[in-house]
Short mmCIF file of C-alpha atoms in Angstrom, two decimals:
data_model
loop_
_atom_site.label_atom_id
_atom_site.label_comp_id
_atom_site.label_asym_id
_atom_site.label_seq_id
_atom_site.Cartn_x
_atom_site.Cartn_y
_atom_site.Cartn_z
CA MET A 1 -25.56 13.33 17.93
CA LYS A 2 -25.12 15.98 15.31
CA TYR A 3 -21.84 17.28 17.04
CA LEU A 4 -20.62 13.53 17.04
CA LEU A 5 -21.37 13.38 13.15
CA ALA A 6 -19.76 16.74 12.56
CA ILE A 7 -16.43 15.73 14.47
CA ILE A 8 -16.37 12.58 12.36
CA ILE A 9 -16.99 14.53 9.15
CA PHE A 10 -14.25 16.71 10.03
CA LEU A 11 -11.89 13.81 10.68
CA ALA A 12 -12.50 12.14 7.41
CA ALA A 13 -11.80 15.40 5.85
CA ILE A 14 -8.19 15.81 7.71
CA LEU A 15 -7.27 12.35 6.68
CA ARG A 16 -8.18 12.98 3.07
CA LEU A 17 -7.12 16.59 2.41
CA TYR A 18 -4.02 16.73 4.66
CA GLN A 19 -0.73 17.33 2.54
CA LEU A 20 -3.23 15.76 -0.41
CA GLY A 21 -0.77 16.71 -3.13
CA LEU A 22 2.45 15.69 -1.19
CA THR A 23 1.32 12.36 0.11
CA PRO A 24 1.61 10.06 -1.74
CA SER A 25 4.58 11.89 -3.21
CA ALA A 26 4.70 9.89 -6.20
CA PHE A 27 2.00 10.78 -8.94
CA THR A 28 0.82 7.59 -10.60
CA HIS A 29 0.46 7.02 -14.19
CA ASP A 30 -3.36 6.86 -14.13
CA GLU A 31 -3.66 9.89 -12.19
CA THR A 32 -1.43 12.01 -14.65
CA ALA A 33 -3.37 10.49 -17.29
CA LEU A 34 -6.89 11.51 -15.78
CA GLY A 35 -5.40 15.08 -14.93
CA TYR A 36 -3.96 15.66 -18.67
CA MET A 37 -7.19 14.60 -19.88
CA GLY A 38 -9.14 16.86 -17.77
CA PHE A 39 -6.66 19.67 -18.53
CA SER A 40 -7.19 18.91 -22.26
CA LEU A 41 -11.13 19.29 -21.85
CA ILE A 42 -10.90 22.81 -20.14
CA ASN A 43 -10.86 24.59 -23.73
CA SER A 44 -12.09 21.52 -25.94
CA PRO A 45 -14.71 18.96 -25.89
CA PHE A 46 -12.00 16.63 -26.62
CA ASP A 47 -9.60 14.42 -24.81
CA ALA A 48 -5.86 14.35 -25.29
CA ASN A 49 -6.17 12.05 -28.22
CA GLY A 50 -8.74 14.08 -30.20
CA ILE A 51 -11.36 11.80 -29.18
CA ASN A 52 -15.17 13.59 -28.48
CA ILE A 53 -15.69 13.52 -24.79
CA LEU A 54 -19.15 11.75 -25.22
CA ARG A 55 -17.06 8.38 -26.24
CA ALA A 56 -14.78 7.04 -23.60
CA VAL A 57 -11.53 8.54 -22.83
CA ASN A 58 -8.37 6.70 -24.22
CA ALA A 59 -5.68 6.79 -21.73
CA PHE A 60 -3.19 3.91 -22.40
CA GLY A 61 -4.73 2.36 -25.34
CA ASN A 62 -7.11 1.01 -22.78
CA TRP A 63 -10.07 3.28 -22.45
CA THR A 64 -11.75 4.72 -19.40
CA LEU A 65 -15.04 6.55 -18.99
CA PRO A 66 -15.09 10.28 -18.70
CA MET A 67 -16.55 11.53 -15.63
CA TYR A 68 -13.13 11.41 -13.63
CA PRO A 69 -11.56 13.53 -16.07
CA VAL A 70 -14.67 16.03 -16.24
CA SER A 71 -14.52 16.05 -12.68
CA THR A 72 -11.00 17.60 -12.51
CA ILE A 73 -12.06 20.74 -14.71
CA PHE A 74 -13.32 23.09 -11.86
CA PRO A 75 -10.63 22.12 -9.42
CA ILE A 76 -7.90 22.67 -12.04
CA MET A 77 -9.32 25.81 -12.83
CA PHE A 78 -9.63 27.06 -8.99
CA PHE A 79 -6.38 25.49 -7.93
CA GLY A 80 -4.07 25.34 -11.09
CA PHE A 81 -2.94 22.35 -12.97
CA THR A 82 -1.38 20.27 -9.96
CA GLU A 83 -1.51 17.13 -8.24
CA PHE A 84 -3.78 18.46 -5.51
CA SER A 85 -6.52 19.47 -8.19
CA ILE A 86 -6.21 16.20 -9.76
CA ARG A 87 -6.83 14.19 -6.50
CA LEU A 88 -9.40 16.60 -5.07
CA PRO A 89 -12.51 14.86 -6.59
CA SER A 90 -11.21 11.74 -5.05
CA ALA A 91 -11.05 13.18 -1.48
CA ILE A 92 -14.19 14.89 -1.63
CA SER A 93 -15.84 11.66 -2.47
CA GLY A 94 -14.52 9.96 0.37
CA ILE A 95 -15.68 12.77 2.69
CA ALA A 96 -19.20 12.67 0.88
CA GLY A 97 -18.99 8.63 1.46
CA THR A 98 -18.59 9.10 5.01
CA ILE A 99 -21.74 11.10 5.18
CA LEU A 100 -23.84 9.10 2.87
CA ILE A 101 -23.12 5.62 4.55
CA TYR A 102 -24.34 7.55 7.80
CA LEU A 103 -27.55 8.37 5.95
CA ILE A 104 -27.86 4.99 4.45
CA ALA A 105 -27.31 3.32 7.92
CA GLU A 106 -29.89 5.51 9.66
CA ILE A 107 -32.54 4.00 7.02
CA PHE A 108 -31.26 0.57 7.20
CA PHE A 109 -31.00 0.19 10.88
CA LYS A 110 -33.19 3.20 12.34
CA LYS A 111 -30.57 3.66 15.15
CA LYS A 112 -28.38 6.69 15.00
CA SER A 113 -25.81 4.97 16.92
CA ILE A 114 -25.04 2.39 14.53
CA ALA A 115 -25.21 5.12 11.74
CA LEU A 116 -22.74 7.10 13.67
CA ILE A 117 -20.61 4.39 13.99
CA ALA A 118 -20.59 3.18 10.24
CA ALA A 119 -19.56 6.73 9.47
CA LEU A 120 -16.82 6.49 11.82
CA PHE A 121 -15.81 3.31 10.43
CA PHE A 122 -15.70 4.82 6.86
CA ALA A 123 -13.87 8.00 7.88
CA ILE A 124 -10.83 5.88 9.10
CA SER A 125 -11.16 2.87 6.80
CA PRO A 126 -7.80 2.02 5.42
CA TRP A 127 -9.54 1.29 1.85
CA SER A 128 -11.19 4.38 1.81
CA ILE A 129 -8.30 6.51 2.75
CA TYR A 130 -5.92 4.61 0.22
CA PHE A 131 -8.39 5.31 -2.32
CA SER A 132 -9.38 8.89 -1.52
CA ARG A 133 -6.04 10.15 -1.72
CA ILE A 134 -5.09 9.05 -5.07
CA ALA A 135 -6.97 10.09 -8.15
CA TYR A 136 -9.00 7.06 -8.77
CA GLU A 137 -12.47 6.75 -10.69
CA THR A 138 -13.75 3.83 -8.50
CA ASN A 139 -13.75 6.07 -5.29
CA LEU A 140 -15.91 8.80 -7.14
CA ALA A 141 -18.11 6.23 -8.84
CA THR A 142 -18.90 4.34 -5.40
CA THR A 143 -19.77 7.84 -3.89
CA LEU A 144 -22.33 8.37 -6.74
CA PHE A 145 -23.64 5.07 -6.43
CA LEU A 146 -24.24 5.63 -2.82
CA GLY A 147 -25.89 8.99 -3.58
CA GLY A 148 -28.33 7.13 -6.01
CA LEU A 149 -28.93 4.09 -3.49
CA TYR A 150 -29.82 6.90 -0.76
CA SER A 151 -32.36 8.44 -3.12
CA PHE A 152 -33.77 5.40 -4.11
CA LEU A 153 -34.42 4.41 -0.48
CA LEU A 154 -35.99 8.11 0.22
CA TYR A 155 -38.02 7.17 -2.69
CA PHE A 156 -39.50 4.01 -1.31
CA LYS A 157 -40.15 5.59 1.90
CA ASN A 158 -41.98 8.92 0.79
CA LYS A 159 -43.03 8.26 -3.06
CA ASN A 160 -41.28 11.37 -4.11
CA LEU A 161 -40.50 10.87 -7.78
CA LYS A 162 -37.83 13.80 -7.80
CA LEU A 163 -35.93 11.40 -5.96
CA LEU A 164 -36.51 8.35 -8.19
CA PHE A 165 -35.19 10.28 -11.10
CA PHE A 166 -32.35 11.82 -9.04
CA GLY A 167 -31.19 8.35 -7.93
CA VAL A 168 -31.48 7.21 -11.71
CA LEU A 169 -29.25 10.09 -12.47
CA LEU A 170 -26.72 9.25 -10.05
CA PHE A 171 -26.50 5.82 -10.75
CA GLY A 172 -25.79 6.75 -14.59
CA LEU A 173 -23.12 9.05 -13.49
CA ALA A 174 -21.69 6.15 -11.68
CA GLN A 175 -21.80 4.09 -14.55
CA PHE A 176 -20.12 6.79 -16.79
CA THR A 177 -17.34 6.75 -13.96
CA TYR A 178 -16.04 3.38 -13.60
CA LEU A 179 -16.62 0.21 -15.85
CA VAL A 180 -17.51 -2.07 -12.80
CA PHE A 181 -21.01 -0.35 -12.29
CA VAL A 182 -21.90 -0.45 -15.79
CA PHE A 183 -22.54 -4.36 -14.73
CA PHE A 184 -23.22 -4.17 -11.10
CA ILE A 185 -25.67 -1.23 -10.95
CA PRO A 186 -28.42 -2.99 -13.22
CA CYS A 187 -28.46 -6.04 -11.38
CA PHE A 188 -28.69 -4.36 -7.94
CA VAL A 189 -31.23 -2.15 -8.87
CA LEU A 190 -33.37 -5.22 -9.92
CA VAL A 191 -32.67 -6.90 -6.56
CA LEU A 192 -33.41 -3.53 -4.71
CA LEU A 193 -36.67 -3.20 -6.74
CA PHE A 194 -37.91 -6.95 -6.15
CA ILE A 195 -37.18 -6.27 -2.23
CA ASN A 196 -39.33 -3.36 -2.20
CA LYS A 197 -41.95 -4.17 -4.45
CA ALA A 198 -44.66 -3.23 -2.00
CA ASN A 199 -43.21 0.17 -1.99
CA LEU A 200 -42.94 0.59 -5.48
CA LYS A 201 -45.69 2.35 -7.40
CA VAL A 202 -45.73 1.34 -11.12
CA ASN A 203 -47.12 4.12 -13.48
CA LYS A 204 -45.75 6.16 -16.58
CA LEU A 205 -43.17 8.26 -14.63
CA THR A 206 -41.50 5.00 -12.94
CA VAL A 207 -41.43 3.48 -16.17
CA SER A 208 -39.72 6.39 -17.61
CA ALA A 209 -37.30 5.98 -14.63
CA GLY A 210 -36.45 2.44 -15.51
CA VAL A 211 -36.11 3.41 -19.14
CA LEU A 212 -33.91 6.14 -18.55
CA LEU A 213 -31.67 3.84 -16.44
CA MET A 214 -31.50 1.35 -19.11
CA VAL A 215 -30.41 4.03 -21.67
CA PHE A 216 -27.50 5.08 -18.83
CA THR A 217 -26.60 1.35 -18.95
CA ILE A 218 -26.63 0.56 -22.63
CA THR A 219 -24.83 3.74 -23.54
CA SER A 220 -22.11 3.54 -20.83
CA LEU A 221 -21.70 -0.44 -22.00
CA VAL A 222 -21.29 0.60 -25.39
CA LEU A 223 -18.35 3.06 -24.49
CA MET A 224 -16.91 0.61 -22.63
CA ILE A 225 -16.97 -2.20 -25.45
CA SER A 226 -15.65 0.32 -27.73
CA GLY A 227 -12.37 -0.11 -25.65
CA SER A 228 -12.10 -1.35 -22.21
CA LEU A 229 -12.48 -5.06 -23.31
CA ASN A 230 -9.34 -4.33 -25.38
CA HIS A 231 -7.51 -4.40 -21.99
CA PRO A 232 -5.55 -7.40 -21.36
CA GLU A 233 -6.63 -7.62 -18.03
CA LEU A 234 -10.10 -7.85 -19.11
CA LYS A 235 -9.34 -10.56 -21.78
CA VAL A 236 -10.01 -13.41 -19.37
CA LEU A 237 -11.18 -15.67 -21.94
CA ASN A 238 -7.38 -15.27 -23.70
CA ALA A 239 -5.43 -14.36 -20.98
CA GLU A 240 -1.97 -15.97 -21.26
CA ASN A 241 -1.34 -16.62 -17.54
CA VAL A 242 -5.01 -18.12 -17.06
CA ILE A 243 -4.72 -20.38 -20.23
CA TYR A 244 -1.33 -21.47 -19.27
CA ASN A 245 -1.87 -22.31 -15.78
CA ARG A 246 -5.62 -23.94 -16.41
CA VAL A 247 -4.99 -25.37 -19.81
CA ASP A 248 -1.50 -25.55 -21.54
CA LEU A 249 0.41 -26.71 -18.10
CA MET A 250 -1.87 -29.42 -17.83
CA ARG A 251 -2.00 -30.65 -21.20
CA SER A 252 1.86 -30.81 -21.55
CA ASP A 253 2.97 -32.61 -18.28
CA HIS A 254 3.59 -36.08 -20.09
CA THR A 255 1.04 -38.11 -18.10
CA SER A 256 -0.53 -41.04 -19.40
CA GLN A 257 -3.83 -39.15 -19.45
CA THR A 258 -5.72 -39.88 -22.89
CA ASP A 259 -5.68 -37.23 -25.33
CA SER A 260 -9.61 -37.27 -25.21
CA LEU A 261 -9.94 -36.54 -21.67
CA LYS A 262 -7.29 -33.80 -22.16
CA ARG A 263 -9.30 -32.01 -24.64
CA ILE A 264 -12.25 -32.58 -22.44
CA LEU A 265 -10.89 -31.38 -19.03
CA HIS A 266 -8.29 -28.82 -19.93
CA THR A 267 -9.78 -26.41 -22.01
CA LYS A 268 -10.44 -22.66 -21.64
CA TYR A 269 -14.25 -23.30 -21.29
CA LEU A 270 -13.45 -25.18 -17.88
CA GLY A 271 -10.28 -23.35 -17.03
CA VAL A 272 -11.86 -19.86 -17.17
CA PRO A 273 -15.01 -20.73 -14.92
CA TYR A 274 -12.55 -22.44 -12.44
CA HIS A 275 -10.06 -19.32 -12.32
CA PHE A 276 -13.55 -16.95 -11.97
CA ALA A 277 -14.45 -19.19 -9.03
CA GLN A 278 -11.38 -18.87 -7.22
CA SER A 279 -11.27 -15.21 -7.98
CA TYR A 280 -14.45 -14.58 -6.74
CA LEU A 281 -13.99 -16.53 -3.27
CA ALA A 282 -10.62 -14.45 -3.03
CA SER A 283 -12.47 -11.23 -2.79
CA PHE A 284 -13.50 -12.45 0.50
CA SER A 285 -10.30 -13.82 1.63
CA PRO A 286 -8.74 -13.13 4.86
CA ILE A 287 -5.47 -12.05 2.95
CA PHE A 288 -7.22 -9.94 0.77
CA LEU A 289 -9.15 -8.30 3.48
CA PHE A 290 -6.97 -7.89 6.22
CA ASP A 291 -3.33 -8.89 5.20
CA LYS A 292 -1.88 -7.47 2.13
CA GLY A 293 -4.76 -6.50 -0.16
CA GLY A 294 -5.26 -7.48 -3.97
CA ALA A 295 -2.89 -8.29 -6.56
CA LYS A 296 -2.02 -5.40 -8.07
CA VAL A 297 0.78 -3.53 -6.10
CA LEU A 298 -0.41 0.08 -7.32
CA ASN A 299 -3.85 -0.40 -5.19
CA ASN A 300 -2.59 -1.39 -1.96
CA LEU A 301 -0.06 -0.72 0.72
CA GLY A 302 1.19 -4.17 0.52
CA TYR A 303 1.95 -4.29 4.48
CA PHE A 304 -1.36 -3.61 5.41
CA GLY A 305 -4.75 -5.09 4.28
CA ASN A 306 -8.06 -3.25 2.98
CA PHE A 307 -9.43 -3.44 6.79
CA TYR A 308 -8.01 -3.52 10.23
CA LEU A 309 -7.34 -6.88 11.69
CA PHE A 310 -9.82 -5.96 14.52
CA ASP A 311 -12.47 -5.36 11.95
CA SER A 312 -12.45 -9.47 11.39
CA ILE A 313 -14.12 -9.61 14.88
CA LEU A 314 -16.73 -7.23 14.13
CA LEU A 315 -17.71 -8.64 10.79
CA VAL A 316 -18.42 -11.98 12.58
CA ALA A 317 -20.45 -10.19 15.10
CA GLY A 318 -22.19 -8.26 12.65
CA ILE A 319 -23.21 -11.23 10.21
CA ALA A 320 -24.42 -13.07 13.63
CA GLY A 321 -26.03 -10.16 14.95
CA LEU A 322 -27.97 -9.57 11.73
CA LEU A 323 -29.01 -13.13 11.51
CA TRP A 324 -30.11 -13.51 15.07
CA ASN A 325 -32.07 -10.19 15.02
CA ARG A 326 -33.70 -11.41 11.52
CA GLU A 327 -32.85 -7.79 10.31
CA LYS A 328 -34.80 -7.72 6.97
CA ILE A 329 -32.10 -5.31 5.59
CA ILE A 330 -29.81 -8.42 5.40
CA TYR A 331 -31.11 -9.21 1.81
CA ILE A 332 -30.17 -5.96 0.49
CA ILE A 333 -26.50 -6.19 2.25
CA LEU A 334 -26.18 -9.77 0.86
CA ALA A 335 -27.20 -8.83 -2.73
CA TRP A 336 -24.70 -6.05 -2.57
CA LEU A 337 -21.80 -8.09 -1.55
CA LEU A 338 -22.61 -11.40 -3.60
CA LEU A 339 -22.88 -9.07 -7.08
CA GLY A 340 -20.15 -6.72 -5.89
CA PRO A 341 -16.99 -9.10 -6.85
CA ILE A 342 -18.35 -10.29 -10.27
CA PRO A 343 -16.85 -7.82 -12.61
CA SER A 344 -13.77 -8.21 -10.60
CA ALA A 345 -13.89 -11.95 -10.72
CA ILE A 346 -13.82 -11.85 -14.71
CA THR A 347 -10.51 -10.15 -14.97
CA SER A 348 -7.19 -11.72 -15.14
CA ASP A 349 -5.70 -9.72 -11.74
CA ALA A 350 -8.08 -10.30 -9.41
CA PRO A 351 -8.86 -9.85 -6.65
CA ASN A 352 -8.42 -6.06 -7.44
CA SER A 353 -8.86 -3.39 -4.63
CA ALA A 354 -9.90 -0.87 -7.12
CA ARG A 355 -12.67 -3.09 -8.56
CA LEU A 356 -13.54 -4.71 -5.65
CA PHE A 357 -14.03 -1.11 -3.81
CA VAL A 358 -17.87 -1.36 -4.33
CA ILE A 359 -18.27 -4.03 -1.40
CA LEU A 360 -16.30 -1.59 0.80
CA PRO A 361 -19.91 0.12 2.19
CA PRO A 362 -22.01 -3.12 2.76
CA LEU A 363 -18.85 -4.67 4.85
CA ILE A 364 -18.65 -1.18 6.63
CA LEU A 365 -22.24 -1.37 7.59
CA ILE A 366 -21.90 -5.31 8.91
CA ALA A 367 -18.90 -4.14 10.82
CA ALA A 368 -20.79 -1.43 12.20
CA TYR A 369 -23.70 -3.48 13.21
CA GLY A 370 -21.19 -6.02 14.67
CA ALA A 371 -19.69 -3.06 17.19
CA TYR A 372 -23.31 -1.96 18.30
CA THR A 373 -24.10 -5.88 18.69
CA ILE A 374 -20.99 -6.45 20.84
CA PHE A 375 -21.10 -3.16 23.15
CA SER A 376 -24.94 -4.07 23.49
CA LEU A 377 -23.94 -7.37 25.10
CA LEU A 378 -21.56 -5.27 27.30
CA LYS A 379 -23.70 -2.72 28.89
CA SER A 380 -23.54 -4.66 31.94
CA ARG A 381 -22.15 -2.52 34.80
CA THR A 382 -20.05 -5.13 36.28
CA TRP A 383 -16.13 -4.03 36.21
CA LEU A 384 -15.20 -7.21 34.17
CA LEU A 385 -17.40 -6.43 31.19
CA ARG A 386 -16.09 -2.86 31.25
CA LEU A 387 -12.67 -3.86 31.11
CA ALA A 388 -13.54 -6.25 28.42
CA GLY A 389 -15.20 -3.41 26.38
CA LEU A 390 -12.25 -0.87 27.41
CA SER A 391 -10.09 -3.71 26.00
CA LEU A 392 -11.72 -4.03 22.57
CA ILE A 393 -11.49 -0.31 21.86
CA SER A 394 -8.05 -0.01 23.02
CA LEU A 395 -7.08 -3.05 20.49
CA TYR A 396 -9.01 -0.98 17.77
CA ILE A 397 -7.50 2.43 18.03
CA LEU A 398 -4.06 0.34 18.11
CA ASN A 399 -5.07 -0.87 14.86
CA VAL A 400 -6.02 2.53 13.44
CA ILE A 401 -2.50 4.39 14.88
CA PHE A 402 -0.62 1.26 13.33
CA PHE A 403 -2.28 2.09 9.69
CA MET A 404 -2.08 5.83 9.91
CA GLU A 405 1.61 5.43 11.02
CA GLY A 406 2.04 2.84 7.86
CA TYR A 407 0.41 5.16 5.67
CA PHE A 408 1.53 8.70 6.42
CA LEU A 409 5.03 8.17 7.49
CA HIS A 410 6.06 5.09 5.03
CA ILE A 411 3.89 5.28 2.01
CA ASN A 412 6.63 8.15 0.53
CA THR A 413 9.53 5.50 0.89
CA LEU A 414 8.26 2.06 1.04
CA LYS A 415 5.71 2.70 -1.80
CA ALA A 416 7.47 5.16 -3.85
CA GLN A 417 8.55 3.04 -6.94
CA ASP A 418 5.05 1.17 -7.06
CA LEU A 419 3.41 4.63 -7.38
CA HIS A 420 5.57 5.39 -10.14
CA TYR A 421 8.16 7.70 -8.62
CA GLY A 422 10.93 9.21 -10.94
CA TYR A 423 8.88 9.92 -13.92
CA ARG A 424 7.84 13.23 -12.42
CA GLU A 425 11.47 13.88 -11.55
CA ALA A 426 12.68 13.24 -14.72
CA ALA A 427 10.07 15.30 -16.42
CA LEU A 428 10.97 18.55 -14.06
CA LEU A 429 14.75 17.73 -14.42
CA VAL A 430 14.28 18.21 -18.13
CA LYS A 431 11.87 21.18 -17.48
CA ASN A 432 14.39 23.08 -15.36
CA LYS A 433 17.95 22.22 -16.80
CA TYR A 434 17.49 20.72 -19.98
CA SER A 435 14.84 22.76 -21.84
CA ASN A 436 16.56 23.25 -24.87
CA HIS A 437 17.59 19.64 -25.43
CA ASN A 438 15.78 16.80 -27.29
CA VAL A 439 14.86 14.05 -24.81
CA VAL A 440 15.18 10.42 -25.34
CA MET A 441 14.00 8.27 -22.42
CA ILE A 442 13.78 4.27 -21.92
CA GLY A 443 10.59 2.44 -21.36
CA PRO A 444 7.70 3.32 -23.45
CA GLN A 445 5.48 0.63 -21.90
CA ASP A 446 5.67 2.40 -18.55
CA PHE A 447 3.88 5.38 -20.18
CA PRO A 448 6.88 8.15 -19.35
CA HIS A 449 5.13 10.52 -21.85
CA LEU A 450 2.29 11.42 -19.42
CA SER A 451 4.57 12.94 -17.02
CA PHE A 452 6.14 15.04 -19.66
CA LEU A 453 3.00 16.26 -20.96
CA PHE A 454 1.38 16.86 -17.40
CA TYR A 455 4.31 18.82 -15.88
CA ASN A 456 4.99 20.81 -19.17
CA GLN A 457 1.08 21.51 -19.31
CA TYR A 458 1.76 20.56 -23.01
CA ASP A 459 -0.69 21.73 -25.66
CA PRO A 460 -3.07 19.01 -26.10
CA LYS A 461 -3.92 20.10 -29.52
CA LYS A 462 -0.39 20.25 -30.43
CA PHE A 463 0.07 16.80 -28.84
CA GLN A 464 -2.55 15.51 -30.91
CA GLN A 465 -0.99 16.80 -34.36
CA GLU A 466 2.55 15.33 -33.22
CA VAL A 467 1.97 11.73 -31.42
CA ILE A 468 3.29 8.75 -33.13
CA TYR A 469 1.76 5.57 -31.36
CA ASN A 470 2.80 2.08 -31.16
CA THR A 471 1.38 -1.22 -29.66
CA ASN A 472 3.45 -3.06 -27.00
CA TYR A 473 3.61 -6.82 -26.28
CA LYS A 474 0.46 -6.59 -23.88
CA GLY A 475 -1.70 -4.95 -26.66
CA LEU A 476 -1.52 -1.85 -24.83
CA ILE A 477 -0.93 1.46 -27.30
CA THR A 478 2.07 3.34 -26.12
CA VAL A 479 3.72 6.55 -27.50
CA SER A 480 6.80 6.42 -29.52
CA LYS A 481 7.37 10.14 -30.00
CA PHE A 482 5.86 13.53 -29.79
CA GLY A 483 7.60 16.93 -30.24
CA LYS A 484 11.15 16.75 -28.91
CA TYR A 485 10.44 13.54 -26.73
CA THR A 486 11.19 10.09 -27.84
CA PHE A 487 10.48 6.82 -25.77
CA VAL A 488 12.64 3.51 -26.85
CA ASP A 489 12.98 0.14 -25.71
CA LYS A 490 17.01 0.31 -25.40
CA ILE A 491 19.37 3.33 -25.53
CA ASP A 492 22.45 2.73 -27.61
CA ARG A 493 25.16 4.57 -25.59
CA LYS A 494 27.78 4.39 -28.36
CA LYS A 495 25.43 6.43 -30.73
CA LEU A 496 24.23 9.60 -28.88
CA LEU A 497 23.31 12.71 -30.57
CA PRO A 498 24.20 16.24 -29.67
CA ASN A 499 21.77 18.49 -27.83
CA THR A 500 20.16 15.63 -26.40
CA ILE A 501 19.38 14.25 -22.65
CA TYR A 502 19.13 10.52 -22.53
CA ILE A 503 17.16 9.12 -19.56
CA ASP A 504 18.21 5.66 -18.91
CA LYS A 505 17.99 2.63 -16.64
CA VAL A 506 20.77 2.54 -14.13
CA LEU A 507 23.82 0.36 -15.23
CA LEU A 508 26.81 -1.05 -13.61
CA GLY A 509 29.11 1.49 -13.46
CA ASP A 510 26.84 4.44 -13.45
CA THR A 511 27.52 6.77 -10.37
CA GLU A 512 26.71 9.97 -11.54
CA ARG A 513 23.74 12.21 -12.42
CA ILE A 514 21.35 9.59 -10.97
CA ILE A 515 17.50 9.93 -9.96
CA TYR A 516 17.28 8.03 -6.81
CA LEU A 517 14.11 6.42 -5.02
CA PRO A 518 13.62 8.25 -1.45
CA THR A 519 14.88 4.77 0.01
CA GLY A 520 18.41 5.92 -1.68
CA LYS A 521 18.06 3.07 -4.46
CA PRO A 522 19.10 4.28 -8.07
CA LEU A 523 16.23 4.51 -10.40
CA PHE A 524 17.21 6.42 -13.59
CA THR A 525 20.70 7.86 -14.84
CA TYR A 526 20.60 10.84 -17.28
CA PHE A 527 23.54 12.15 -19.65
CA THR A 528 24.27 13.83 -22.69
CA LYS A 529 27.08 13.29 -25.29
CA GLU A 530 28.63 16.23 -24.30
CA ASP A 531 29.33 14.71 -20.82
#
């Protein structure tokens, strides 16, 4: 069994570390921001905006929590300020998650065979691989949460208070990593304690652990409220698309409906709960799980779901097996699944694969139990059942091959633009060929300044002194200028300045000096007055 687990862990490592800095080839704005914030923290306890790291870190005018930027400090120091270094904490989180899901499954089901299946499913999970190979806070936070859960489970088993406090610490770190866990962890811990109340010894130390978790929760909540709730995707009560579709559209369709009925039915106080219910249910929809993933294209391949198609069979079998065998652990798994989608459902872009990543582990556990249930039924030595078992394994392997081919061979072309390809190329173009020029680039709302900061290893203190901010139409803070770099909504090609390189959208007639997507599609054009 130990050798099988070692092989699975090695497989998880290969799938997450192989060409980590090159695949995906594009480096997203989120990754660039997280990396540059980590870079700025190496020599100063301040982020790139001069904000103390004990507060949330300001990325784009919306705020992110500080743990992921902090986690990049040591990789940057050891491996340099590269894409690989910024993604490494996420990749390690995916490997550690494989180990933790094995340990948790072993405690839950008391069978090493199910635990091994769970570890294998986690290692080759499309959802986990995708989020492990890009710098994502949710992946690190989920691993911290799994570590906290495992510590709690061990505490319930042997009453070691050190494990309880260690679990609280890991839960707290998860809350300081990703905003979903600020809401999810307190609710889940209450359910966990209630289910295990017979194994909980209440005394001053356990109460102290509870108080410590409350301190973590309140502090992380305050940090989040200080900025994250200003993000337009979190303003579900006032989100324009929600209010329009649920309220304004119904009020203005010129039907014979009375004004009083419209005022009662078509308000944001009824429209928003309806949107929440739809978003919550969409978290478990076949389209989200097995087809295309979530609404935000950055967080999915688009041509593949978060799970393999074959996993749908395993999930049904797992649920049936858990109910049939009356596994007591089903209550914890059920609470995990029901609480997990709530933070995502209150946003305007749900279902969101990043915010719903928290439900990956329980679904993996259910699928592993389903696989164990199916093959327990196929233990008969009749050739027909052996053939059925072999066919199921072959179908699953085919699913895996299809995803691996789709990811490792096609992501650098088909997903390049979604992953913000072109901004690194623009920054390196300026650095290598136009280093003595001023720079004017189109589209401040796309945060191109991050690539120029990252690839020039721009002095964070200098940036803090020079930066000029602006607020775009979505309420996000954008950068208009710092140093020799200016970012504008439109470039007037009739009024060009000398010694300045302009990077613009490709217009009809532009045929030279083009930055192309890997597919051959033109993305940006660049020129100077002297051209």
